[in-house]
Tab-separated table of N, CA and C in Angstrom:
chain	number	residue	atom	x	y	z
A	106	UNK	N	11.997	2.484	-0.417
A	106	UNK	CA	10.736	1.864	-0.080
A	106	UNK	C	10.636	0.502	-0.755
A	107	UNK	N	10.135	-0.457	-0.034
A	107	UNK	CA	10.047	-1.833	-0.530
A	107	UNK	C	8.813	-2.011	-1.406
A	108	UNK	N	8.962	-2.827	-2.425
A	108	UNK	CA	7.847	-3.194	-3.297
A	108	UNK	C	7.699	-4.703	-3.218
A	109	UNK	N	6.552	-5.168	-2.755
A	109	UNK	CA	6.279	-6.597	-2.635
A	109	UNK	C	5.854	-7.141	-3.996
A	110	UNK	N	6.642	-8.035	-4.544
A	110	UNK	CA	6.352	-8.647	-5.839
A	110	UNK	C	5.834	-10.081	-5.682
A	111	UNK	N	5.562	-10.485	-4.442
A	111	UNK	CA	5.131	-11.857	-4.169
A	111	UNK	C	3.889	-12.196	-4.984
A	112	UNK	N	3.931	-13.366	-5.618
A	112	UNK	CA	2.810	-13.849	-6.414
A	112	UNK	C	2.792	-13.331	-7.839
A	113	UNK	N	3.646	-12.374	-8.151
A	113	UNK	CA	3.675	-11.806	-9.499
A	113	UNK	C	4.328	-12.779	-10.486
A	114	UNK	N	3.998	-12.670	-11.765
A	114	UNK	CA	4.683	-13.490	-12.771
A	114	UNK	C	6.174	-13.144	-12.834
A	115	UNK	N	6.975	-14.081	-13.300
A	115	UNK	CA	8.420	-13.870	-13.350
A	115	UNK	C	8.794	-12.707	-14.260
A	116	UNK	N	7.965	-12.391	-15.248
A	116	UNK	CA	8.236	-11.248	-16.130
A	116	UNK	C	8.331	-9.942	-15.335
A	117	UNK	N	7.572	-9.819	-14.245
A	117	UNK	CA	7.632	-8.624	-13.397
A	117	UNK	C	9.001	-8.542	-12.720
A	118	UNK	N	9.529	-9.692	-12.299
A	118	UNK	CA	10.863	-9.750	-11.703
A	118	UNK	C	11.904	-9.321	-12.744
A	119	UNK	N	11.782	-9.864	-13.954
A	119	UNK	CA	12.731	-9.530	-15.020
A	119	UNK	C	12.705	-8.043	-15.352
A	120	UNK	N	11.525	-7.438	-15.305
A	120	UNK	CA	11.414	-6.003	-15.588
A	120	UNK	C	12.206	-5.201	-14.560
A	121	UNK	N	12.121	-5.578	-13.289
A	121	UNK	CA	12.892	-4.882	-12.255
A	121	UNK	C	14.394	-5.061	-12.486
A	122	UNK	N	14.797	-6.288	-12.819
A	122	UNK	CA	16.218	-6.554	-13.085
A	122	UNK	C	16.707	-5.740	-14.281
A	123	UNK	N	15.861	-5.598	-15.300
A	123	UNK	CA	16.266	-4.833	-16.485
A	123	UNK	C	16.426	-3.348	-16.172
A	124	UNK	N	15.801	-2.867	-15.071
A	124	UNK	CA	15.990	-1.486	-14.619
A	124	UNK	C	17.233	-1.356	-13.739
A	125	UNK	N	17.944	-2.476	-13.524
A	125	UNK	CA	19.135	-2.452	-12.693
A	125	UNK	C	18.842	-2.593	-11.208
A	126	UNK	N	17.630	-3.036	-10.875
A	126	UNK	CA	17.243	-3.186	-9.468
A	126	UNK	C	17.289	-4.660	-9.079
A	127	UNK	N	18.084	-5.007	-8.081
A	127	UNK	CA	18.124	-6.399	-7.626
A	127	UNK	C	16.799	-6.778	-6.968
A	128	UNK	N	16.514	-8.081	-6.967
A	128	UNK	CA	15.277	-8.586	-6.380
A	128	UNK	C	15.624	-9.711	-5.420
A	129	UNK	N	15.163	-9.593	-4.171
A	129	UNK	CA	15.382	-10.622	-3.152
A	129	UNK	C	14.267	-11.647	-3.264
A	130	UNK	N	14.629	-12.917	-3.322
A	130	UNK	CA	13.641	-13.982	-3.498
A	130	UNK	C	13.874	-15.122	-2.510
A	131	UNK	N	12.806	-15.871	-2.258
A	131	UNK	CA	12.876	-17.119	-1.508
A	131	UNK	C	12.764	-18.236	-2.533
A	132	UNK	N	13.661	-19.180	-2.465
A	132	UNK	CA	13.669	-20.307	-3.399
A	132	UNK	C	14.113	-21.553	-2.644
A	133	UNK	N	14.414	-22.566	-3.378
A	133	UNK	CA	14.955	-23.784	-2.774
A	133	UNK	C	16.479	-23.735	-2.846
A	134	UNK	N	17.126	-24.434	-1.941
A	134	UNK	CA	18.593	-24.458	-1.950
A	134	UNK	C	19.136	-25.268	-3.120
A	135	UNK	N	18.273	-26.052	-3.752
A	135	UNK	CA	18.681	-26.840	-4.918
A	135	UNK	C	18.407	-26.091	-6.220
A	136	UNK	N	17.684	-24.954	-6.114
A	136	UNK	CA	17.277	-24.165	-7.281
A	136	UNK	C	16.535	-25.019	-8.287
A	137	UNK	N	15.700	-25.880	-7.747
A	137	UNK	CA	14.837	-26.757	-8.527
A	137	UNK	C	13.759	-27.248	-7.575
A	138	UNK	N	12.836	-28.026	-8.053
A	138	UNK	CA	11.785	-28.568	-7.204
A	138	UNK	C	12.379	-29.505	-6.153
A	139	UNK	N	11.949	-29.322	-4.906
A	139	UNK	CA	12.354	-30.223	-3.825
A	139	UNK	C	11.331	-31.356	-3.791
A	140	UNK	N	11.780	-32.620	-3.879
A	140	UNK	CA	10.823	-33.736	-3.886
A	140	UNK	C	10.043	-33.824	-2.571
A	141	UNK	N	8.845	-34.367	-2.627
A	141	UNK	CA	7.975	-34.442	-1.446
A	141	UNK	C	8.620	-35.217	-0.300
A	142	UNK	N	9.529	-36.135	-0.592
A	142	UNK	CA	10.204	-36.895	0.467
A	142	UNK	C	11.095	-36.011	1.336
A	143	UNK	N	11.435	-34.791	0.830
A	143	UNK	CA	12.298	-33.864	1.559
A	143	UNK	C	11.494	-32.828	2.358
A	144	UNK	N	10.186	-32.996	2.417
A	144	UNK	CA	9.313	-32.101	3.166
A	144	UNK	C	8.821	-32.818	4.416
A	145	UNK	N	8.676	-32.101	5.482
A	145	UNK	CA	8.193	-32.642	6.752
A	145	UNK	C	7.015	-31.808	7.230
A	146	UNK	N	6.130	-32.412	7.979
A	146	UNK	CA	5.045	-31.685	8.629
A	146	UNK	C	5.361	-31.623	10.113
A	147	UNK	N	5.374	-30.405	10.649
A	147	UNK	CA	5.625	-30.234	12.081
A	147	UNK	C	4.387	-29.602	12.711
A	148	UNK	N	4.157	-29.902	13.971
A	148	UNK	CA	3.025	-29.343	14.699
A	148	UNK	C	3.473	-28.084	15.434
A	149	UNK	N	2.678	-27.035	15.325
A	149	UNK	CA	2.949	-25.784	16.017
A	149	UNK	C	1.703	-25.421	16.834
A	150	UNK	N	1.807	-24.472	17.735
A	150	UNK	CA	0.623	-24.053	18.507
A	150	UNK	C	-0.534	-23.557	17.635
A	151	UNK	N	-0.229	-23.097	16.422
A	151	UNK	CA	-1.294	-22.619	15.532
A	151	UNK	C	-1.696	-23.651	14.487
A	152	UNK	N	-1.142	-24.846	14.577
A	152	UNK	CA	-1.495	-25.909	13.637
A	152	UNK	C	-0.292	-26.448	12.896
A	153	UNK	N	-0.528	-27.445	12.024
A	153	UNK	CA	0.591	-28.056	11.299
A	153	UNK	C	1.161	-27.136	10.226
A	154	UNK	N	2.476	-27.251	10.040
A	154	UNK	CA	3.178	-26.508	8.991
A	154	UNK	C	4.027	-27.501	8.208
A	155	UNK	N	3.956	-27.398	6.897
A	155	UNK	CA	4.787	-28.229	6.030
A	155	UNK	C	6.046	-27.441	5.711
A	156	UNK	N	7.218	-28.040	5.952
A	156	UNK	CA	8.478	-27.329	5.752
A	156	UNK	C	9.558	-28.259	5.220
A	157	UNK	N	10.609	-27.634	4.740
A	157	UNK	CA	11.775	-28.371	4.266
A	157	UNK	C	13.037	-27.631	4.714
A	158	UNK	N	14.113	-28.364	4.844
A	158	UNK	CA	15.394	-27.740	5.163
A	158	UNK	C	16.088	-27.233	3.896
A	159	UNK	N	15.422	-27.300	2.776
A	159	UNK	CA	15.988	-26.851	1.503
A	159	UNK	C	15.487	-25.470	1.098
A	160	UNK	N	15.020	-24.673	2.065
A	160	UNK	CA	14.614	-23.298	1.785
A	160	UNK	C	15.860	-22.421	1.737
A	161	UNK	N	15.856	-21.450	0.817
A	161	UNK	CA	17.026	-20.598	0.635
A	161	UNK	C	16.568	-19.220	0.161
A	162	UNK	N	17.420	-18.237	0.359
A	162	UNK	CA	17.139	-16.867	-0.044
A	162	UNK	C	18.344	-16.337	-0.809
A	163	UNK	N	18.093	-15.704	-1.959
A	163	UNK	CA	19.176	-15.130	-2.763
A	163	UNK	C	18.747	-13.767	-3.300
A	164	UNK	N	19.711	-13.016	-3.773
A	164	UNK	CA	19.468	-11.720	-4.382
A	164	UNK	C	19.711	-11.828	-5.885
A	165	UNK	N	18.627	-11.777	-6.664
A	165	UNK	CA	18.770	-11.821	-8.124
A	165	UNK	C	19.405	-10.523	-8.598
A	166	UNK	N	20.383	-10.648	-9.482
A	166	UNK	CA	21.112	-9.481	-9.971
A	166	UNK	C	21.045	-9.310	-11.481
A	167	UNK	N	20.603	-10.338	-12.204
A	167	UNK	CA	20.527	-10.226	-13.653
A	167	UNK	C	19.984	-11.481	-14.288
A	168	UNK	N	19.898	-11.449	-15.615
A	168	UNK	CA	19.388	-12.589	-16.359
A	168	UNK	C	19.794	-12.470	-17.824
A	169	UNK	N	19.733	-13.586	-18.521
A	169	UNK	CA	19.819	-13.603	-19.975
A	169	UNK	C	18.796	-14.631	-20.452
A	170	UNK	N	18.858	-15.023	-21.697
A	170	UNK	CA	17.817	-15.909	-22.227
A	170	UNK	C	17.836	-17.297	-21.591
A	171	UNK	N	18.964	-17.725	-21.031
A	171	UNK	CA	19.058	-19.073	-20.475
A	171	UNK	C	19.250	-19.140	-18.965
A	172	UNK	N	19.759	-18.078	-18.360
A	172	UNK	CA	20.154	-18.135	-16.952
A	172	UNK	C	19.618	-16.961	-16.147
A	173	UNK	N	19.548	-17.167	-14.823
A	173	UNK	CA	19.400	-16.057	-13.882
A	173	UNK	C	20.706	-15.972	-13.113
A	174	UNK	N	21.063	-14.766	-12.709
A	174	UNK	CA	22.299	-14.523	-11.972
A	174	UNK	C	21.925	-13.977	-10.601
A	175	UNK	N	22.620	-14.430	-9.564
A	175	UNK	CA	22.258	-14.026	-8.213
A	175	UNK	C	23.452	-14.111	-7.287
A	176	UNK	N	23.370	-13.346	-6.208
A	176	UNK	CA	24.353	-13.437	-5.136
A	176	UNK	C	23.850	-14.501	-4.171
A	177	UNK	N	24.688	-15.501	-3.927
A	177	UNK	CA	24.307	-16.656	-3.112
A	177	UNK	C	25.097	-16.648	-1.804
A	178	UNK	N	24.468	-16.222	-0.702
A	178	UNK	CA	25.203	-16.155	0.563
A	178	UNK	C	25.570	-17.535	1.124
A	179	UNK	N	24.808	-18.559	0.796
A	179	UNK	CA	25.099	-19.902	1.297
A	179	UNK	C	26.387	-20.450	0.680
A	180	UNK	N	26.546	-20.229	-0.619
A	180	UNK	CA	27.746	-20.699	-1.318
A	180	UNK	C	28.840	-19.625	-1.359
A	181	UNK	N	28.519	-18.417	-0.899
A	181	UNK	CA	29.439	-17.291	-0.929
A	181	UNK	C	29.947	-17.024	-2.355
A	182	UNK	N	28.981	-17.003	-3.301
A	182	UNK	CA	29.302	-16.763	-4.710
A	182	UNK	C	28.498	-15.561	-5.194
A	183	UNK	N	29.192	-14.594	-5.772
A	183	UNK	CA	28.548	-13.431	-6.341
A	183	UNK	C	28.251	-13.692	-7.813
A	184	UNK	N	27.061	-13.300	-8.248
A	184	UNK	CA	26.605	-13.472	-9.632
A	184	UNK	C	26.676	-14.930	-10.109
A	185	UNK	N	26.311	-15.834	-9.215
A	185	UNK	CA	26.192	-17.250	-9.577
A	185	UNK	C	25.108	-17.379	-10.645
A	186	UNK	N	25.257	-18.341	-11.538
A	186	UNK	CA	24.234	-18.515	-12.561
A	186	UNK	C	23.632	-19.907	-12.477
A	187	UNK	N	22.322	-19.942	-12.736
A	187	UNK	CA	21.537	-21.185	-12.723
A	187	UNK	C	20.552	-21.102	-13.881
A	188	UNK	N	20.234	-22.230	-14.459
A	188	UNK	CA	19.242	-22.284	-15.525
A	188	UNK	C	17.948	-21.603	-15.078
A	189	UNK	N	17.400	-20.735	-15.922
A	189	UNK	CA	16.136	-20.051	-15.600
A	189	UNK	C	15.024	-21.053	-15.365
A	190	UNK	N	14.942	-22.074	-16.188
A	190	UNK	CA	13.882	-23.065	-16.069
A	190	UNK	C	13.931	-23.773	-14.726
A	191	UNK	N	15.105	-24.196	-14.335
A	191	UNK	CA	15.295	-24.865	-13.048
A	191	UNK	C	14.983	-23.912	-11.900
A	192	UNK	N	15.518	-22.701	-11.962
A	192	UNK	CA	15.302	-21.718	-10.909
A	192	UNK	C	13.814	-21.437	-10.714
A	193	UNK	N	13.097	-21.277	-11.818
A	193	UNK	CA	11.668	-20.993	-11.734
A	193	UNK	C	10.908	-22.076	-10.980
A	194	UNK	N	11.257	-23.325	-11.194
A	194	UNK	CA	10.571	-24.420	-10.487
A	194	UNK	C	10.746	-24.286	-8.975
A	195	UNK	N	11.957	-24.005	-8.509
A	195	UNK	CA	12.200	-23.844	-7.086
A	195	UNK	C	11.537	-22.605	-6.510
A	196	UNK	N	11.562	-21.514	-7.259
A	196	UNK	CA	10.960	-20.258	-6.815
A	196	UNK	C	9.444	-20.404	-6.713
A	197	UNK	N	8.846	-21.040	-7.698
A	197	UNK	CA	7.397	-21.242	-7.685
A	197	UNK	C	6.969	-22.176	-6.563
A	198	UNK	N	7.806	-23.148	-6.213
A	198	UNK	CA	7.470	-24.077	-5.134
A	198	UNK	C	7.334	-23.341	-3.798
A	199	UNK	N	8.036	-22.240	-3.634
A	199	UNK	CA	7.937	-21.447	-2.410
A	199	UNK	C	6.991	-20.253	-2.561
A	200	UNK	N	6.107	-20.315	-3.519
A	200	UNK	CA	5.053	-19.309	-3.615
A	200	UNK	C	5.420	-18.023	-4.314
A	201	UNK	N	6.461	-18.041	-5.123
A	201	UNK	CA	6.866	-16.860	-5.898
A	201	UNK	C	7.045	-15.635	-5.000
A	202	UNK	N	7.813	-15.792	-3.930
A	202	UNK	CA	8.058	-14.694	-2.998
A	202	UNK	C	9.212	-13.823	-3.496
A	203	UNK	N	8.984	-12.508	-3.506
A	203	UNK	CA	10.011	-11.581	-3.989
A	203	UNK	C	9.720	-10.168	-3.516
A	204	UNK	N	10.789	-9.433	-3.236
A	204	UNK	CA	10.673	-7.997	-2.959
A	204	UNK	C	11.825	-7.269	-3.639
A	205	UNK	N	11.576	-6.014	-3.954
A	205	UNK	CA	12.608	-5.142	-4.494
A	205	UNK	C	12.404	-3.764	-3.872
A	206	UNK	N	13.052	-2.768	-4.400
A	206	UNK	CA	12.866	-1.427	-3.873
A	206	UNK	C	12.418	-0.506	-5.001
A	207	UNK	N	11.716	0.530	-4.613
A	207	UNK	CA	11.274	1.525	-5.569
A	207	UNK	C	12.061	2.807	-5.392
A	208	UNK	N	11.908	3.673	-6.346
A	208	UNK	CA	12.559	4.973	-6.232
A	208	UNK	C	11.501	6.064	-6.283
A	209	UNK	N	11.822	7.168	-5.685
A	209	UNK	CA	10.914	8.313	-5.620
A	209	UNK	C	11.602	9.541	-6.199
A	210	UNK	N	10.784	10.437	-6.711
A	210	UNK	CA	11.284	11.713	-7.204
A	210	UNK	C	10.241	12.770	-6.857
A	211	UNK	N	10.698	13.961	-6.603
A	211	UNK	CA	9.757	15.033	-6.327
A	211	UNK	C	10.419	16.384	-6.418
A	212	UNK	N	9.583	17.398	-6.524
A	212	UNK	CA	10.090	18.760	-6.608
A	212	UNK	C	9.020	19.709	-6.089
A	213	UNK	N	9.425	20.676	-5.302
A	213	UNK	CA	8.525	21.700	-4.790
A	213	UNK	C	8.651	22.925	-5.695
A	214	UNK	N	7.594	23.191	-6.494
A	214	UNK	CA	7.610	24.335	-7.416
A	214	UNK	C	7.492	25.660	-6.668
A	215	UNK	N	6.552	25.721	-5.718
A	215	UNK	CA	6.312	26.931	-4.939
A	215	UNK	C	6.161	26.557	-3.485
A	216	UNK	N	6.787	27.220	-2.578
A	216	UNK	CA	7.643	28.399	-2.727
A	216	UNK	C	9.014	28.004	-3.259
A	217	UNK	N	9.721	28.943	-3.769
A	217	UNK	CA	11.068	28.702	-4.270
A	217	UNK	C	12.065	28.531	-3.136
A	218	UNK	N	13.248	28.113	-3.486
A	218	UNK	CA	14.312	27.899	-2.490
A	218	UNK	C	14.634	29.194	-1.758
A	219	UNK	N	14.812	29.091	-0.439
A	219	UNK	CA	15.208	30.228	0.377
A	219	UNK	C	14.089	31.175	0.754
A	220	UNK	N	12.858	30.869	0.389
A	220	UNK	CA	11.713	31.727	0.701
A	220	UNK	C	11.179	31.378	2.092
A	221	UNK	N	10.947	32.373	2.927
A	221	UNK	CA	10.340	32.171	4.247
A	221	UNK	C	8.844	32.451	4.147
A	222	UNK	N	8.059	31.613	4.818
A	222	UNK	CA	6.603	31.759	4.802
A	222	UNK	C	6.140	31.919	6.245
A	223	UNK	N	5.355	32.956	6.502
A	223	UNK	CA	4.862	33.207	7.851
A	223	UNK	C	3.345	33.163	7.938
A	224	UNK	N	2.687	32.662	6.927
A	224	UNK	CA	1.225	32.622	6.883
A	224	UNK	C	0.778	31.398	6.108
A	225	UNK	N	-0.529	31.192	6.008
A	225	UNK	CA	-1.071	30.096	5.209
A	225	UNK	C	-0.616	30.287	3.761
A	226	UNK	N	-0.183	29.185	3.159
A	226	UNK	CA	0.392	29.280	1.814
A	226	UNK	C	0.001	28.039	1.017
A	227	UNK	N	-0.351	28.225	-0.233
A	227	UNK	CA	-0.655	27.087	-1.104
A	227	UNK	C	0.627	26.631	-1.787
A	228	UNK	N	1.068	25.448	-1.420
A	228	UNK	CA	2.264	24.859	-2.015
A	228	UNK	C	1.908	24.239	-3.351
A	229	UNK	N	2.894	24.073	-4.219
A	229	UNK	CA	2.678	23.305	-5.438
A	229	UNK	C	3.975	22.593	-5.802
A	230	UNK	N	3.823	21.464	-6.423
A	230	UNK	CA	4.965	20.659	-6.827
A	230	UNK	C	4.491	19.315	-7.338
A	231	UNK	N	5.406	18.379	-7.387
A	231	UNK	CA	5.040	17.041	-7.847
A	231	UNK	C	5.863	15.991	-7.130
A	232	UNK	N	5.350	14.764	-7.129
A	232	UNK	CA	6.011	13.642	-6.475
A	232	UNK	C	5.658	12.362	-7.216
A	233	UNK	N	6.665	11.527	-7.472
A	233	UNK	CA	6.475	10.242	-8.148
A	233	UNK	C	7.069	9.129	-7.302
A	234	UNK	N	6.428	7.978	-7.303
A	234	UNK	CA	6.915	6.841	-6.536
A	234	UNK	C	6.503	5.576	-7.274
A	235	UNK	N	7.444	4.646	-7.463
A	235	UNK	CA	7.144	3.416	-8.207
A	235	UNK	C	6.106	2.534	-7.546
A	236	UNK	N	5.978	2.629	-6.237
A	236	UNK	CA	5.015	1.768	-5.550
A	236	UNK	C	3.677	2.469	-5.360
A	237	UNK	N	3.452	3.548	-6.054
A	237	UNK	CA	2.235	4.355	-6.020
A	237	UNK	C	2.163	5.175	-4.741
A	238	UNK	N	1.630	6.349	-4.873
A	238	UNK	CA	1.538	7.296	-3.767
A	238	UNK	C	0.209	7.087	-3.051
A	239	UNK	N	0.238	6.945	-1.735
A	239	UNK	CA	-1.005	6.802	-0.971
A	239	UNK	C	-1.335	8.066	-0.186
A	240	UNK	N	-0.326	8.871	0.150
A	240	UNK	CA	-0.560	10.156	0.800
A	240	UNK	C	0.720	10.975	0.736
A	241	UNK	N	0.550	12.283	0.827
A	241	UNK	CA	1.689	13.193	0.876
A	241	UNK	C	1.477	14.088	2.090
A	242	UNK	N	2.400	14.003	3.025
A	242	UNK	CA	2.310	14.822	4.230
A	242	UNK	C	3.151	16.081	4.062
A	243	UNK	N	2.636	17.186	4.583
A	243	UNK	CA	3.356	18.453	4.558
A	243	UNK	C	3.999	18.629	5.935
A	244	UNK	N	5.311	18.845	5.945
A	244	UNK	CA	6.037	19.029	7.197
A	244	UNK	C	6.625	20.432	7.269
A	245	UNK	N	6.571	21.007	8.439
A	245	UNK	CA	7.240	22.280	8.721
A	245	UNK	C	8.116	22.040	9.929
A	246	UNK	N	9.392	22.298	9.783
A	246	UNK	CA	10.363	22.067	10.859
A	246	UNK	C	10.263	20.646	11.406
A	247	UNK	N	10.053	19.669	10.501
A	247	UNK	CA	10.023	18.261	10.886
A	247	UNK	C	8.712	17.783	11.486
A	248	UNK	N	7.698	18.641	11.565
A	248	UNK	CA	6.404	18.257	12.139
A	248	UNK	C	5.330	18.276	11.064
A	249	UNK	N	4.484	17.234	11.071
A	249	UNK	CA	3.393	17.157	10.107
A	249	UNK	C	2.373	18.243	10.421
A	250	UNK	N	2.078	19.078	9.411
A	250	UNK	CA	1.097	20.150	9.583
A	250	UNK	C	-0.119	19.973	8.681
A	251	UNK	N	-0.097	18.946	7.853
A	251	UNK	CA	-1.239	18.705	6.975
A	251	UNK	C	-0.909	17.681	5.915
A	252	UNK	N	-1.927	17.410	5.099
A	252	UNK	CA	-1.742	16.511	3.964
A	252	UNK	C	-2.024	17.271	2.682
A	253	UNK	N	-1.213	17.034	1.684
A	253	UNK	CA	-1.378	17.688	0.393
A	253	UNK	C	-2.395	16.926	-0.444
A	254	UNK	N	-3.154	17.656	-1.224
A	254	UNK	CA	-4.016	16.983	-2.201
A	254	UNK	C	-3.136	16.633	-3.395
A	255	UNK	N	-3.468	15.551	-4.047
A	255	UNK	CA	-2.633	15.107	-5.162
A	255	UNK	C	-3.488	14.352	-6.176
A	256	UNK	N	-2.899	14.056	-7.306
A	256	UNK	CA	-3.576	13.280	-8.332
A	256	UNK	C	-3.764	14.011	-9.638
A	257	UNK	N	-3.456	15.303	-9.665
A	257	UNK	CA	-3.573	16.043	-10.921
A	257	UNK	C	-2.483	15.591	-11.877
A	258	UNK	N	-2.841	15.459	-13.126
A	258	UNK	CA	-1.879	15.040	-14.144
A	258	UNK	C	-0.974	16.211	-14.508
A	259	UNK	N	0.304	15.905	-14.698
A	259	UNK	CA	1.282	16.907	-15.112
A	259	UNK	C	1.989	16.387	-16.356
A	260	UNK	N	1.615	16.917	-17.510
A	260	UNK	CA	2.189	16.460	-18.779
A	260	UNK	C	3.708	16.659	-18.801
A	261	UNK	N	4.191	17.755	-18.213
A	261	UNK	CA	5.633	18.019	-18.207
A	261	UNK	C	6.384	16.962	-17.406
A	262	UNK	N	5.801	16.528	-16.291
A	262	UNK	CA	6.436	15.515	-15.448
A	262	UNK	C	6.368	14.145	-16.129
A	263	UNK	N	5.209	13.840	-16.716
A	263	UNK	CA	5.049	12.555	-17.413
A	263	UNK	C	6.043	12.434	-18.570
A	264	UNK	N	6.268	13.541	-19.272
A	264	UNK	CA	7.218	13.527	-20.386
A	264	UNK	C	8.655	13.356	-19.876
A	265	UNK	N	8.983	13.992	-18.759
A	265	UNK	CA	10.342	13.928	-18.216
A	265	UNK	C	10.645	12.571	-17.563
A	266	UNK	N	9.598	11.894	-17.024
A	266	UNK	CA	9.781	10.635	-16.291
A	266	UNK	C	8.772	9.601	-16.775
A	267	UNK	N	8.912	9.114	-18.008
A	267	UNK	CA	7.909	8.193	-18.573
A	267	UNK	C	7.857	6.823	-17.906
A	268	UNK	N	8.887	6.447	-17.156
A	268	UNK	CA	8.881	5.130	-16.503
A	268	UNK	C	7.939	5.061	-15.313
A	269	UNK	N	7.510	6.205	-14.805
A	269	UNK	CA	6.576	6.219	-13.683
A	269	UNK	C	5.152	6.270	-14.237
A	270	UNK	N	4.280	5.426	-13.694
A	270	UNK	CA	2.918	5.380	-14.224
A	270	UNK	C	1.994	6.380	-13.532
A	271	UNK	N	2.493	7.135	-12.575
A	271	UNK	CA	1.617	8.091	-11.875
A	271	UNK	C	2.091	9.525	-12.051
A	272	UNK	N	2.622	9.836	-13.248
A	272	UNK	CA	3.130	11.187	-13.493
A	272	UNK	C	2.135	12.045	-14.164
């Protein structure tokens, strides 16, 4: 599942990278501020748009105190490094656009594995998702048969998975 990090501070991006999760970003092809002389205004049916041919997209893969590392499809370089300060200027110029992915975990406590149910049954279990849970659907044979209630705190789950804020 995708997590939209657009508009977030760069520290949020670094936190994802420190978890080993790459982050896709929109930046400039110069990895620095593009001067105003390199921007053009074009007319579209919905109004004017300001654009530049120096827009670029890369996959951030890591960082250290001085550099960010990324896979650059334009230059065909894996783990290319650029000054963090310079990179930030280009990334911010394009509105701090970024996405990454989240991970999910869950377990069905009741019924146990291999149990057949032929009547109404109260299920129990837990589910965690980094992008927050908005609903949990109950499926039987691939068909939605209802929605589960959720939100109860589980100390055992929170202790086992402290990186999730909804455990």
